[in-house]
PDB file of C-alpha atoms in Angstrom:
ATOM      1  CA  MET A  12     -23.348   6.252   8.372  1.00  0.00           C
ATOM      2  CA  ASP A  13     -19.846   4.879   8.996  1.00  0.00           C
ATOM      3  CA  THR A  14     -17.228   6.817   6.999  1.00  0.00           C
ATOM      4  CA  LYS A  15     -14.614   4.479   5.606  1.00  0.00           C
ATOM      5  CA  LYS A  16     -10.936   5.333   5.733  1.00  0.00           C
ATOM      6  CA  LEU A  17     -10.652   4.656   1.983  1.00  0.00           C
ATOM      7  CA  HIS A  18     -13.508   4.368  -0.494  1.00  0.00           C
ATOM      8  CA  LEU A  19     -13.403   3.800  -4.259  1.00  0.00           C
ATOM      9  CA  GLU A  20     -16.484   3.369  -6.413  1.00  0.00           C
ATOM     10  CA  ASP A  21     -16.908   2.816 -10.167  1.00  0.00           C
ATOM     11  CA  ILE A  22     -13.229   3.501 -10.906  1.00  0.00           C
ATOM     12  CA  TYR A  23     -12.177   3.218 -14.547  1.00  0.00           C
ATOM     13  CA  LYS A  24      -8.751   4.050 -15.983  1.00  0.00           C
ATOM     14  CA  SER A  25      -7.318   3.617 -19.459  1.00  0.00           C
ATOM     15  CA  TYR A  26      -4.231   4.743 -21.360  1.00  0.00           C
ATOM     16  CA  ASP A  27      -4.327   5.386 -25.116  1.00  0.00           C
ATOM     17  CA  GLY A  28      -7.580   3.493 -25.389  1.00  0.00           C
ATOM     18  CA  LYS A  29      -6.362   0.443 -23.443  1.00  0.00           C
ATOM     19  CA  ILE A  30      -8.460  -0.348 -20.371  1.00  0.00           C
ATOM     20  CA  ILE A  31      -6.275  -0.791 -17.271  1.00  0.00           C
ATOM     21  CA  LEU A  32      -8.806  -0.664 -14.414  1.00  0.00           C
ATOM     22  CA  ASP A  33     -12.330  -1.826 -15.153  1.00  0.00           C
ATOM     23  CA  ASP A  34     -14.917  -0.735 -12.557  1.00  0.00           C
ATOM     24  CA  ILE A  35     -13.025  -0.956  -9.248  1.00  0.00           C
ATOM     25  CA  ASP A  36     -15.090  -0.917  -6.048  1.00  0.00           C
ATOM     26  CA  LEU A  37     -13.302  -0.941  -2.696  1.00  0.00           C
ATOM     27  CA  SER A  38     -14.052   0.168   0.846  1.00  0.00           C
ATOM     28  CA  VAL A  39     -11.403  -0.024   3.592  1.00  0.00           C
ATOM     29  CA  SER A  40     -11.998   0.464   7.320  1.00  0.00           C
ATOM     30  CA  SER A  41      -9.574   2.139   9.709  1.00  0.00           C
ATOM     31  CA  GLY A  42      -6.862  -0.125  11.107  1.00  0.00           C
ATOM     32  CA  GLU A  43      -6.728  -2.612   8.242  1.00  0.00           C
ATOM     33  CA  LEU A  44      -3.528  -3.807   6.596  1.00  0.00           C
ATOM     34  CA  CYS A  45      -4.660  -4.359   3.017  1.00  0.00           C
ATOM     35  CA  THR A  46      -2.309  -6.143   0.681  1.00  0.00           C
ATOM     36  CA  LEU A  47      -2.902  -5.939  -3.068  1.00  0.00           C
ATOM     37  CA  VAL A  48      -1.491  -8.577  -5.379  1.00  0.00           C
ATOM     38  CA  GLY A  49      -2.073  -9.606  -8.984  1.00  0.00           C
ATOM     39  CA  PRO A  50      -0.413 -10.672 -12.230  1.00  0.00           C
ATOM     40  CA  SER A  51       1.722  -8.372 -14.325  1.00  0.00           C
ATOM     41  CA  GLY A  52      -0.333  -5.783 -16.177  1.00  0.00           C
ATOM     42  CA  CYS A  53      -3.385  -5.977 -13.904  1.00  0.00           C
ATOM     43  CA  GLY A  54      -3.119  -2.321 -12.826  1.00  0.00           C
ATOM     44  CA  LYS A  55      -1.698  -2.493  -9.283  1.00  0.00           C
ATOM     45  CA  SER A  56       0.602   0.515  -9.673  1.00  0.00           C
ATOM     46  CA  THR A  57      -2.080   2.459 -11.528  1.00  0.00           C
ATOM     47  CA  LEU A  58      -4.524   1.910  -8.669  1.00  0.00           C
ATOM     48  CA  LEU A  59      -1.945   3.115  -6.135  1.00  0.00           C
ATOM     49  CA  ARG A  60      -1.237   6.265  -8.163  1.00  0.00           C
ATOM     50  CA  LEU A  61      -4.962   7.039  -8.246  1.00  0.00           C
ATOM     51  CA  ILE A  62      -5.243   6.697  -4.458  1.00  0.00           C
ATOM     52  CA  LEU A  63      -2.143   8.857  -4.027  1.00  0.00           C
ATOM     53  CA  GLY A  64      -3.629  11.480  -6.342  1.00  0.00           C
ATOM     54  CA  GLN A  65      -0.818  11.364  -8.890  1.00  0.00           C
ATOM     55  CA  GLU A  66      -3.400  10.558 -11.566  1.00  0.00           C
ATOM     56  CA  LEU A  67      -7.144  10.986 -11.989  1.00  0.00           C
ATOM     57  CA  PRO A  68      -9.576   8.214 -12.869  1.00  0.00           C
ATOM     58  CA  ASP A  69     -11.472   8.423 -16.139  1.00  0.00           C
ATOM     59  CA  ARG A  70     -14.650   7.839 -14.137  1.00  0.00           C
ATOM     60  CA  GLY A  71     -15.556   7.173 -10.544  1.00  0.00           C
ATOM     61  CA  HIS A  72     -14.945   8.558  -7.080  1.00  0.00           C
ATOM     62  CA  ILE A  73     -12.103   8.112  -4.552  1.00  0.00           C
ATOM     63  CA  SER A  74     -12.247   9.448  -1.001  1.00  0.00           C
ATOM     64  CA  ILE A  75     -10.161   9.244   2.184  1.00  0.00           C
ATOM     65  CA  ASP A  76     -12.004   9.888   5.445  1.00  0.00           C
ATOM     66  CA  GLY A  77     -14.990  11.027   3.392  1.00  0.00           C
ATOM     67  CA  GLU A  78     -13.025  13.706   1.526  1.00  0.00           C
ATOM     68  CA  ALA A  79     -12.391  13.482  -2.207  1.00  0.00           C
ATOM     69  CA  VAL A  80      -8.777  12.654  -3.030  1.00  0.00           C
ATOM     70  CA  GLY A  81      -6.854  15.613  -4.433  1.00  0.00           C
ATOM     71  CA  PRO A  82      -3.276  16.005  -5.703  1.00  0.00           C
ATOM     72  CA  PRO A  83      -0.430  14.511  -3.631  1.00  0.00           C
ATOM     73  CA  ASP A  84       0.460  16.480  -0.514  1.00  0.00           C
ATOM     74  CA  PRO A  85       2.877  16.078   2.429  1.00  0.00           C
ATOM     75  CA  HIS A  86       0.200  14.326   4.472  1.00  0.00           C
ATOM     76  CA  ARG A  87      -0.286  11.478   1.955  1.00  0.00           C
ATOM     77  CA  GLY A  88       2.239   8.976   3.291  1.00  0.00           C
ATOM     78  CA  ILE A  89       3.920   6.666   0.813  1.00  0.00           C
ATOM     79  CA  VAL A  90       6.924   4.338   0.993  1.00  0.00           C
ATOM     80  CA  TYR A  91       8.448   3.222  -2.308  1.00  0.00           C
ATOM     81  CA  GLN A  92      10.816   0.365  -3.175  1.00  0.00           C
ATOM     82  CA  LYS A  93      13.502   2.967  -3.925  1.00  0.00           C
ATOM     83  CA  TYR A  94      14.383   4.713  -0.684  1.00  0.00           C
ATOM     84  CA  SER A  95      13.140   8.313  -0.630  1.00  0.00           C
ATOM     85  CA  LEU A  96      16.123   9.633   1.340  1.00  0.00           C
ATOM     86  CA  PHE A  97      18.369  12.587   0.616  1.00  0.00           C
ATOM     87  CA  PRO A  98      21.994  11.392   0.662  1.00  0.00           C
ATOM     88  CA  ASN A  99      23.329  14.744   1.927  1.00  0.00           C
ATOM     89  CA  ARG A 100      21.021  14.799   4.958  1.00  0.00           C
ATOM     90  CA  SER A 101      21.366  12.849   8.183  1.00  0.00           C
ATOM     91  CA  VAL A 102      18.786  10.281   9.239  1.00  0.00           C
ATOM     92  CA  LEU A 103      17.281  12.808  11.667  1.00  0.00           C
ATOM     93  CA  GLU A 104      17.121  15.541   9.030  1.00  0.00           C
ATOM     94  CA  ASN A 105      15.518  13.169   6.513  1.00  0.00           C
ATOM     95  CA  VAL A 106      12.752  12.321   8.961  1.00  0.00           C
ATOM     96  CA  MET A 107      12.221  16.013   9.778  1.00  0.00           C
ATOM     97  CA  LEU A 108      11.999  17.158   6.153  1.00  0.00           C
ATOM     98  CA  GLY A 109       8.276  16.796   5.630  1.00  0.00           C
ATOM     99  CA  LYS A 110       7.504  18.762   8.785  1.00  0.00           C
ATOM    100  CA  VAL A 111       9.898  21.641   8.229  1.00  0.00           C
ATOM    101  CA  TYR A 112       8.950  22.148   4.586  1.00  0.00           C
ATOM    102  CA  SER A 113       5.220  21.927   5.303  1.00  0.00           C
ATOM    103  CA  GLU A 114       5.780  24.793   7.761  1.00  0.00           C
ATOM    104  CA  GLY A 115       7.381  26.904   5.027  1.00  0.00           C
ATOM    105  CA  ARG A 116      10.892  26.733   6.458  1.00  0.00           C
ATOM    106  CA  TRP A 117      12.519  25.870   3.127  1.00  0.00           C
ATOM    107  CA  TRP A 118      14.976  28.798   3.310  1.00  0.00           C
ATOM    108  CA  ASN A 119      16.543  27.578   6.568  1.00  0.00           C
ATOM    109  CA  PRO A 120      14.836  24.286   7.267  1.00  0.00           C
ATOM    110  CA  PHE A 121      16.746  22.972  10.281  1.00  0.00           C
ATOM    111  CA  ALA A 122      17.183  26.157  12.292  1.00  0.00           C
ATOM    112  CA  ARG A 123      15.131  26.736  15.455  1.00  0.00           C
ATOM    113  CA  ASN A 124      13.081  23.572  15.046  1.00  0.00           C
ATOM    114  CA  GLN A 125      13.743  21.785  18.310  1.00  0.00           C
ATOM    115  CA  HIS A 126      10.148  20.582  18.547  1.00  0.00           C
ATOM    116  CA  PHE A 127      10.444  18.917  15.111  1.00  0.00           C
ATOM    117  CA  LYS A 128      13.719  17.297  16.168  1.00  0.00           C
ATOM    118  CA  GLU A 129      12.048  15.870  19.252  1.00  0.00           C
ATOM    119  CA  GLU A 130       9.140  14.556  17.198  1.00  0.00           C
ATOM    120  CA  ALA A 131      11.484  13.042  14.609  1.00  0.00           C
ATOM    121  CA  MET A 132      13.484  11.341  17.361  1.00  0.00           C
ATOM    122  CA  ALA A 133      10.271   9.886  18.760  1.00  0.00           C
ATOM    123  CA  TYR A 134       9.530   8.292  15.367  1.00  0.00           C
ATOM    124  CA  LEU A 135      13.096   7.037  15.067  1.00  0.00           C
ATOM    125  CA  GLU A 136      12.605   5.401  18.464  1.00  0.00           C
ATOM    126  CA  ARG A 137       9.488   3.694  17.101  1.00  0.00           C
ATOM    127  CA  VAL A 138      11.398   2.251  14.141  1.00  0.00           C
ATOM    128  CA  ARG A 139      14.351   1.367  16.409  1.00  0.00           C
ATOM    129  CA  LEU A 140      16.839   3.725  14.758  1.00  0.00           C
ATOM    130  CA  ALA A 141      17.375   6.447  17.369  1.00  0.00           C
ATOM    131  CA  ASP A 142      21.042   5.439  17.724  1.00  0.00           C
ATOM    132  CA  ALA A 143      21.543   6.053  13.992  1.00  0.00           C
ATOM    133  CA  CYS A 144      20.042   9.555  13.975  1.00  0.00           C
ATOM    134  CA  HIS A 145      23.295  11.314  12.998  1.00  0.00           C
ATOM    135  CA  LYS A 146      24.322   8.819  10.333  1.00  0.00           C
ATOM    136  CA  TYR A 147      23.836   9.359   6.617  1.00  0.00           C
ATOM    137  CA  PRO A 148      21.889   7.041   4.285  1.00  0.00           C
ATOM    138  CA  HIS A 149      25.027   5.482   2.753  1.00  0.00           C
ATOM    139  CA  GLU A 150      26.053   4.339   6.241  1.00  0.00           C
ATOM    140  CA  LEU A 151      22.858   2.290   6.681  1.00  0.00           C
ATOM    141  CA  SER A 152      21.849  -1.141   5.435  1.00  0.00           C
ATOM    142  CA  GLY A 153      18.956  -1.448   2.984  1.00  0.00           C
ATOM    143  CA  GLY A 154      16.588  -2.533   5.740  1.00  0.00           C
ATOM    144  CA  MET A 155      17.595   0.403   7.942  1.00  0.00           C
ATOM    145  CA  GLN A 156      17.098   2.846   5.067  1.00  0.00           C
ATOM    146  CA  GLN A 157      13.611   1.501   4.515  1.00  0.00           C
ATOM    147  CA  ARG A 158      12.783   1.927   8.211  1.00  0.00           C
ATOM    148  CA  VAL A 159      13.916   5.567   7.948  1.00  0.00           C
ATOM    149  CA  ALA A 160      11.591   5.959   4.947  1.00  0.00           C
ATOM    150  CA  ILE A 161       8.709   4.557   7.016  1.00  0.00           C
ATOM    151  CA  ALA A 162       9.458   7.022   9.838  1.00  0.00           C
ATOM    152  CA  GLN A 163       9.676   9.796   7.233  1.00  0.00           C
ATOM    153  CA  ALA A 164       6.134   8.941   6.104  1.00  0.00           C
ATOM    154  CA  LEU A 165       4.642   8.364   9.557  1.00  0.00           C
ATOM    155  CA  ILE A 166       5.784  11.679  11.041  1.00  0.00           C
ATOM    156  CA  MET A 167       3.283  13.405   8.729  1.00  0.00           C
ATOM    157  CA  LYS A 168       0.500  11.377  10.415  1.00  0.00           C
ATOM    158  CA  PRO A 169      -1.067  10.188   7.163  1.00  0.00           C
ATOM    159  CA  PRO A 170      -4.642   8.866   7.385  1.00  0.00           C
ATOM    160  CA  ILE A 171      -3.472   5.897   5.339  1.00  0.00           C
ATOM    161  CA  LEU A 172       0.067   4.672   4.681  1.00  0.00           C
ATOM    162  CA  LEU A 173       0.613   3.652   1.061  1.00  0.00           C
ATOM    163  CA  MET A 174       3.433   1.196   0.336  1.00  0.00           C
ATOM    164  CA  ASP A 175       4.574   0.382  -3.204  1.00  0.00           C
ATOM    165  CA  GLU A 176       6.736  -2.771  -3.307  1.00  0.00           C
ATOM    166  CA  PRO A 177       8.636  -1.425  -0.273  1.00  0.00           C
ATOM    167  CA  PHE A 178      10.639  -4.602   0.393  1.00  0.00           C
ATOM    168  CA  GLY A 179      11.160  -5.684  -3.218  1.00  0.00           C
ATOM    169  CA  ALA A 180      14.840  -4.637  -3.381  1.00  0.00           C
ATOM    170  CA  LEU A 181      15.868  -6.313  -0.120  1.00  0.00           C
ATOM    171  CA  ASP A 182      17.601  -9.657   0.328  1.00  0.00           C
ATOM    172  CA  PRO A 183      15.368 -12.488   1.659  1.00  0.00           C
ATOM    173  CA  ASP A 184      16.535 -12.338   5.281  1.00  0.00           C
ATOM    174  CA  THR A 185      16.168  -8.556   5.486  1.00  0.00           C
ATOM    175  CA  ARG A 186      12.793  -8.805   3.780  1.00  0.00           C
ATOM    176  CA  ASP A 187      11.588 -11.288   6.412  1.00  0.00           C
ATOM    177  CA  GLU A 188      12.862  -8.976   9.163  1.00  0.00           C
ATOM    178  CA  LEU A 189      11.054  -5.955   7.691  1.00  0.00           C
ATOM    179  CA  GLN A 190       7.826  -7.916   7.272  1.00  0.00           C
ATOM    180  CA  MET A 191       7.791  -8.782  10.980  1.00  0.00           C
ATOM    181  CA  PHE A 192       8.762  -5.200  11.838  1.00  0.00           C
ATOM    182  CA  LEU A 193       5.862  -3.805   9.786  1.00  0.00           C
ATOM    183  CA  LEU A 194       3.384  -6.143  11.483  1.00  0.00           C
ATOM    184  CA  GLU A 195       4.593  -5.033  14.919  1.00  0.00           C
ATOM    185  CA  LEU A 196       4.403  -1.347  13.945  1.00  0.00           C
ATOM    186  CA  TRP A 197       0.926  -1.774  12.433  1.00  0.00           C
ATOM    187  CA  ASP A 198      -0.317  -3.415  15.612  1.00  0.00           C
ATOM    188  CA  GLN A 199       1.303  -0.916  17.985  1.00  0.00           C
ATOM    189  CA  GLU A 200       0.302   2.234  16.089  1.00  0.00           C
ATOM    190  CA  ASN A 201      -3.124   1.063  14.825  1.00  0.00           C
ATOM    191  CA  LEU A 202      -2.126   2.075  11.300  1.00  0.00           C
ATOM    192  CA  THR A 203      -4.217   1.782   8.156  1.00  0.00           C
ATOM    193  CA  ILE A 204      -1.928   0.424   5.428  1.00  0.00           C
ATOM    194  CA  PHE A 205      -2.429  -0.199   1.703  1.00  0.00           C
ATOM    195  CA  PHE A 206       0.465  -2.415   0.613  1.00  0.00           C
ATOM    196  CA  VAL A 207       1.085  -3.247  -3.066  1.00  0.00           C
ATOM    197  CA  THR A 208       3.363  -6.170  -3.879  1.00  0.00           C
ATOM    198  CA  HIS A 209       4.075  -8.563  -6.731  1.00  0.00           C
ATOM    199  CA  ASP A 210       5.028 -11.247  -4.185  1.00  0.00           C
ATOM    200  CA  LEU A 211       2.077 -13.532  -3.473  1.00  0.00           C
ATOM    201  CA  ILE A 212       3.662 -15.078  -0.357  1.00  0.00           C
ATOM    202  CA  GLU A 213       4.332 -11.614   1.080  1.00  0.00           C
ATOM    203  CA  ALA A 214       0.758 -10.500   0.352  1.00  0.00           C
ATOM    204  CA  CYS A 215      -0.758 -13.545   2.047  1.00  0.00           C
ATOM    205  CA  PHE A 216       1.579 -13.269   5.042  1.00  0.00           C
ATOM    206  CA  LEU A 217       1.192  -9.559   5.786  1.00  0.00           C
ATOM    207  CA  GLY A 218      -2.429  -8.777   5.060  1.00  0.00           C
ATOM    208  CA  SER A 219      -5.299  -8.651   7.482  1.00  0.00           C
ATOM    209  CA  ARG A 220      -7.159  -8.313   4.201  1.00  0.00           C
ATOM    210  CA  LEU A 221      -5.937  -9.670   0.868  1.00  0.00           C
ATOM    211  CA  LEU A 222      -7.120  -8.093  -2.383  1.00  0.00           C
ATOM    212  CA  VAL A 223      -6.521  -9.880  -5.681  1.00  0.00           C
ATOM    213  CA  LEU A 224      -6.565  -7.653  -8.757  1.00  0.00           C
ATOM    214  CA  SER A 225      -6.665  -9.465 -12.095  1.00  0.00           C
ATOM    215  CA  GLN A 226      -7.534  -9.116 -15.757  1.00  0.00           C
ATOM    216  CA  TYR A 227      -8.208 -12.872 -15.953  1.00  0.00           C
ATOM    217  CA  TYR A 228     -11.989 -13.205 -15.620  1.00  0.00           C
ATOM    218  CA  THR A 229     -15.092 -13.318 -17.748  1.00  0.00           C
ATOM    219  CA  ASP A 230     -18.460 -11.576 -17.705  1.00  0.00           C
ATOM    220  CA  GLY A 231     -21.539 -10.953 -19.793  1.00  0.00           C
ATOM    221  CA  ARG A 232     -19.740  -8.836 -22.379  1.00  0.00           C
ATOM    222  CA  GLY A 233     -18.662 -11.851 -24.435  1.00  0.00           C
ATOM    223  CA  ASP A 234     -15.377 -13.572 -25.211  1.00  0.00           C
ATOM    224  CA  ASP A 235     -14.095 -10.816 -27.507  1.00  0.00           C
ATOM    225  CA  ALA A 236     -14.569  -7.954 -25.042  1.00  0.00           C
ATOM    226  CA  THR A 237     -11.551  -5.976 -23.886  1.00  0.00           C
ATOM    227  CA  ARG A 238     -11.257  -6.083 -20.102  1.00  0.00           C
ATOM    228  CA  GLY A 239      -9.118  -4.329 -17.529  1.00  0.00           C
ATOM    229  CA  GLY A 240      -8.258  -5.347 -14.002  1.00  0.00           C
ATOM    230  CA  LYS A 241     -10.971  -5.971 -11.422  1.00  0.00           C
ATOM    231  CA  ILE A 242     -10.839  -6.997  -7.772  1.00  0.00           C
ATOM    232  CA  ILE A 243     -11.700 -10.653  -8.307  1.00  0.00           C
ATOM    233  CA  ALA A 244     -11.125 -11.802  -4.705  1.00  0.00           C
ATOM    234  CA  ASP A 245     -11.266 -10.067  -1.324  1.00  0.00           C
ATOM    235  CA  HIS A 246     -10.147 -12.267   1.566  1.00  0.00           C
ATOM    236  CA  GLN A 247     -10.559 -11.528   5.245  1.00  0.00           C
ATOM    237  CA  LEU A 248      -7.506 -13.100   6.873  1.00  0.00           C
ATOM    238  CA  SER A 249      -6.804 -14.149  10.441  1.00  0.00           C
ATOM    239  CA  SER A 250      -4.859 -12.102  12.985  1.00  0.00           C
ATOM    240  CA  ALA A 251      -1.267 -11.063  12.321  1.00  0.00           C
ATOM    241  CA  PRO A 252       1.194 -13.992  12.310  1.00  0.00           C
ATOM    242  CA  SER A 253       3.732 -14.124  15.123  1.00  0.00           C
ATOM    243  CA  SER A 254       6.528 -15.801  13.158  1.00  0.00           C
ATOM    244  CA  MET A 255       7.704 -16.807   9.693  1.00  0.00           C
ATOM    245  CA  ALA A 256       6.747 -20.405  10.499  1.00  0.00           C
ATOM    246  CA  VAL A 257       3.197 -19.574   9.390  1.00  0.00           C
ATOM    247  CA  LYS A 258       4.415 -19.633   5.780  1.00  0.00           C
ATOM    248  CA  GLU A 259       5.108 -23.379   6.090  1.00  0.00           C
ATOM    249  CA  SER A 260       1.656 -24.294   7.398  1.00  0.00           C
ATOM    250  CA  ALA A 261      -0.814 -26.285   5.330  1.00  0.00           C
ATOM    251  CA  GLU A 262      -3.451 -23.563   5.709  1.00  0.00           C
ATOM    252  CA  PHE A 263      -1.085 -20.911   4.352  1.00  0.00           C
ATOM    253  CA  GLN A 264      -0.126 -23.091   1.390  1.00  0.00           C
ATOM    254  CA  ARG A 265      -3.797 -23.686   0.585  1.00  0.00           C
ATOM    255  CA  LEU A 266      -4.356 -19.921   0.522  1.00  0.00           C
ATOM    256  CA  ILE A 267      -1.426 -19.465  -1.867  1.00  0.00           C
ATOM    257  CA  HIS A 268      -2.803 -22.089  -4.269  1.00  0.00           C
ATOM    258  CA  GLN A 269      -6.314 -20.647  -4.045  1.00  0.00           C
ATOM    259  CA  VAL A 270      -5.148 -17.119  -4.904  1.00  0.00           C
ATOM    260  CA  ARG A 271      -3.024 -18.409  -7.793  1.00  0.00           C
ATOM    261  CA  ASP A 272      -6.097 -20.122  -9.236  1.00  0.00           C
ATOM    262  CA  GLU A 273      -8.336 -17.108  -8.628  1.00  0.00           C
ATOM    263  CA  GLY A 274      -6.211 -14.445 -10.249  1.00  0.00           C
ATOM    264  CA  PHE A 275      -2.926 -15.568 -11.764  1.00  0.00           C
ATOM    265  CA  ASP A 276      -3.821 -18.369 -14.191  1.00  0.00           C
ATOM    266  CA  PRO A 277      -4.981 -17.007 -17.569  1.00  0.00           C
ATOM    267  CA  ASN A 278      -6.642 -20.364 -18.234  1.00  0.00           C
ATOM    268  CA  VAL A 279      -8.853 -20.072 -15.131  1.00  0.00           C
ATOM    269  CA  ARG A 280     -11.344 -17.269 -15.678  1.00  0.00           C
ATOM    270  CA  GLN A 281     -14.136 -16.934 -13.142  1.00  0.00           C
ATOM    271  CA  HIS A 282     -17.361 -15.222 -14.093  1.00  0.00           C
ATOM    272  CA  VAL A 283     -17.827 -11.857 -12.420  1.00  0.00           C
ATOM    273  CA  ASN A 284     -20.895 -13.194 -10.578  1.00  0.00           C
ATOM    274  CA  ALA A 285     -18.729 -15.891  -8.928  1.00  0.00           C
ATOM    275  CA  PHE A 286     -15.942 -13.693  -7.553  1.00  0.00           C
ATOM    276  CA  ASN A 287     -14.762 -14.568  -4.042  1.00  0.00           C
ATOM    277  CA  LEU A 288     -15.728 -11.304  -2.323  1.00  0.00           C
ATOM    278  CA  ASN A 289     -16.203 -12.582   1.206  1.00  0.00           C
ATOM    279  CA  HIS A 290     -14.848  -9.627   3.197  1.00  0.00           C
ATOM    280  CA  PRO A 291     -17.583  -7.777   5.158  1.00  0.00           C
ATOM    281  CA  ASP A 292     -16.700  -4.446   3.496  1.00  0.00           C
ATOM    282  CA  SER A 293     -16.617  -5.898  -0.006  1.00  0.00           C
ATOM    283  CA  PHE A 294     -19.080  -4.538  -2.569  1.00  0.00           C
ATOM    284  CA  ARG A 295     -19.384  -4.173  -6.319  1.00  0.00           C
ATOM    285  CA  THR A 296     -21.347  -2.124  -8.825  1.00  0.00           C
ATOM    286  CA  LEU A 297     -21.812  -4.007 -12.088  1.00  0.00           C
ATOM    287  CA  ASN A 298     -23.530  -2.653 -15.152  1.00  0.00           C
ATOM    288  CA  PRO A 299     -26.054  -4.929 -16.901  1.00  0.00           C
ATOM    289  CA  ALA A 300     -23.623  -5.814 -19.709  1.00  0.00           C
ATOM    290  CA  GLU A 301     -21.040  -7.107 -17.215  1.00  0.00           C
ATOM    291  CA  SER A 302     -23.452  -9.173 -15.149  1.00  0.00           C
ATOM    292  CA  GLY A 303     -25.177 -10.622 -18.210  1.00  0.00           C
ATOM    293  CA  ASP A 304     -28.592  -9.307 -17.208  1.00  0.00           C
TER     294      ASP A 304
END
């Protein structure tokens, strides 16, 4: 049996009695760039925290490479919107941090670690920042800081790279530049990426697979039922775009409008049996009340 890089089944999560995630089923193969998008309040950040291990689901199972997800550890790579860099450390030292602390060198972290320095420099080469290795975060642009954060995550060789609105604080031009950079890095390194964004255009542009999480749907539980977010669409997209011009194409615009109708319009509520789950790895486990059986 093929072990998926990421697998979630029957995931439920609520806070103070309010359902946030309502039976999430997801299976992700190695090498995919999954983007997750949805309206405010659908549970995107909650789902990411569950995968990271910061929180536990009320019910259900989450695994990475066939192993149950535990608490966060240095090998669970994540890049946040707010740069995770220490201002008093150089770029090189920031990239080295995960390695030296995972080796228990916290008392003198940068002494006698030439092999870590060489590895960190190799990752800075990959993100095109080797020339900035001795600079400090305040000397870098926002886009450069985010590339350092990506190198900081990748040096730990995470099985899956989690990204939480990583380009949300950048200006439009820098955001475009980082989107193209991420696509190049994903292709070159054969990364598996789970990318959460509130930006529908970004999600449609970046993803090899586009997941739409939404609380706007209906099922057999009746009009008065309280519902949390479900994956209501799972699109298999074409190969990585080679330029920003793709965003102006008629095909891209049709995808944008389709996803808006599927998950963002509270007046358009598909029945759970009609969800657009056309990706080969897509599956769902509905209870009889949800399906109306």
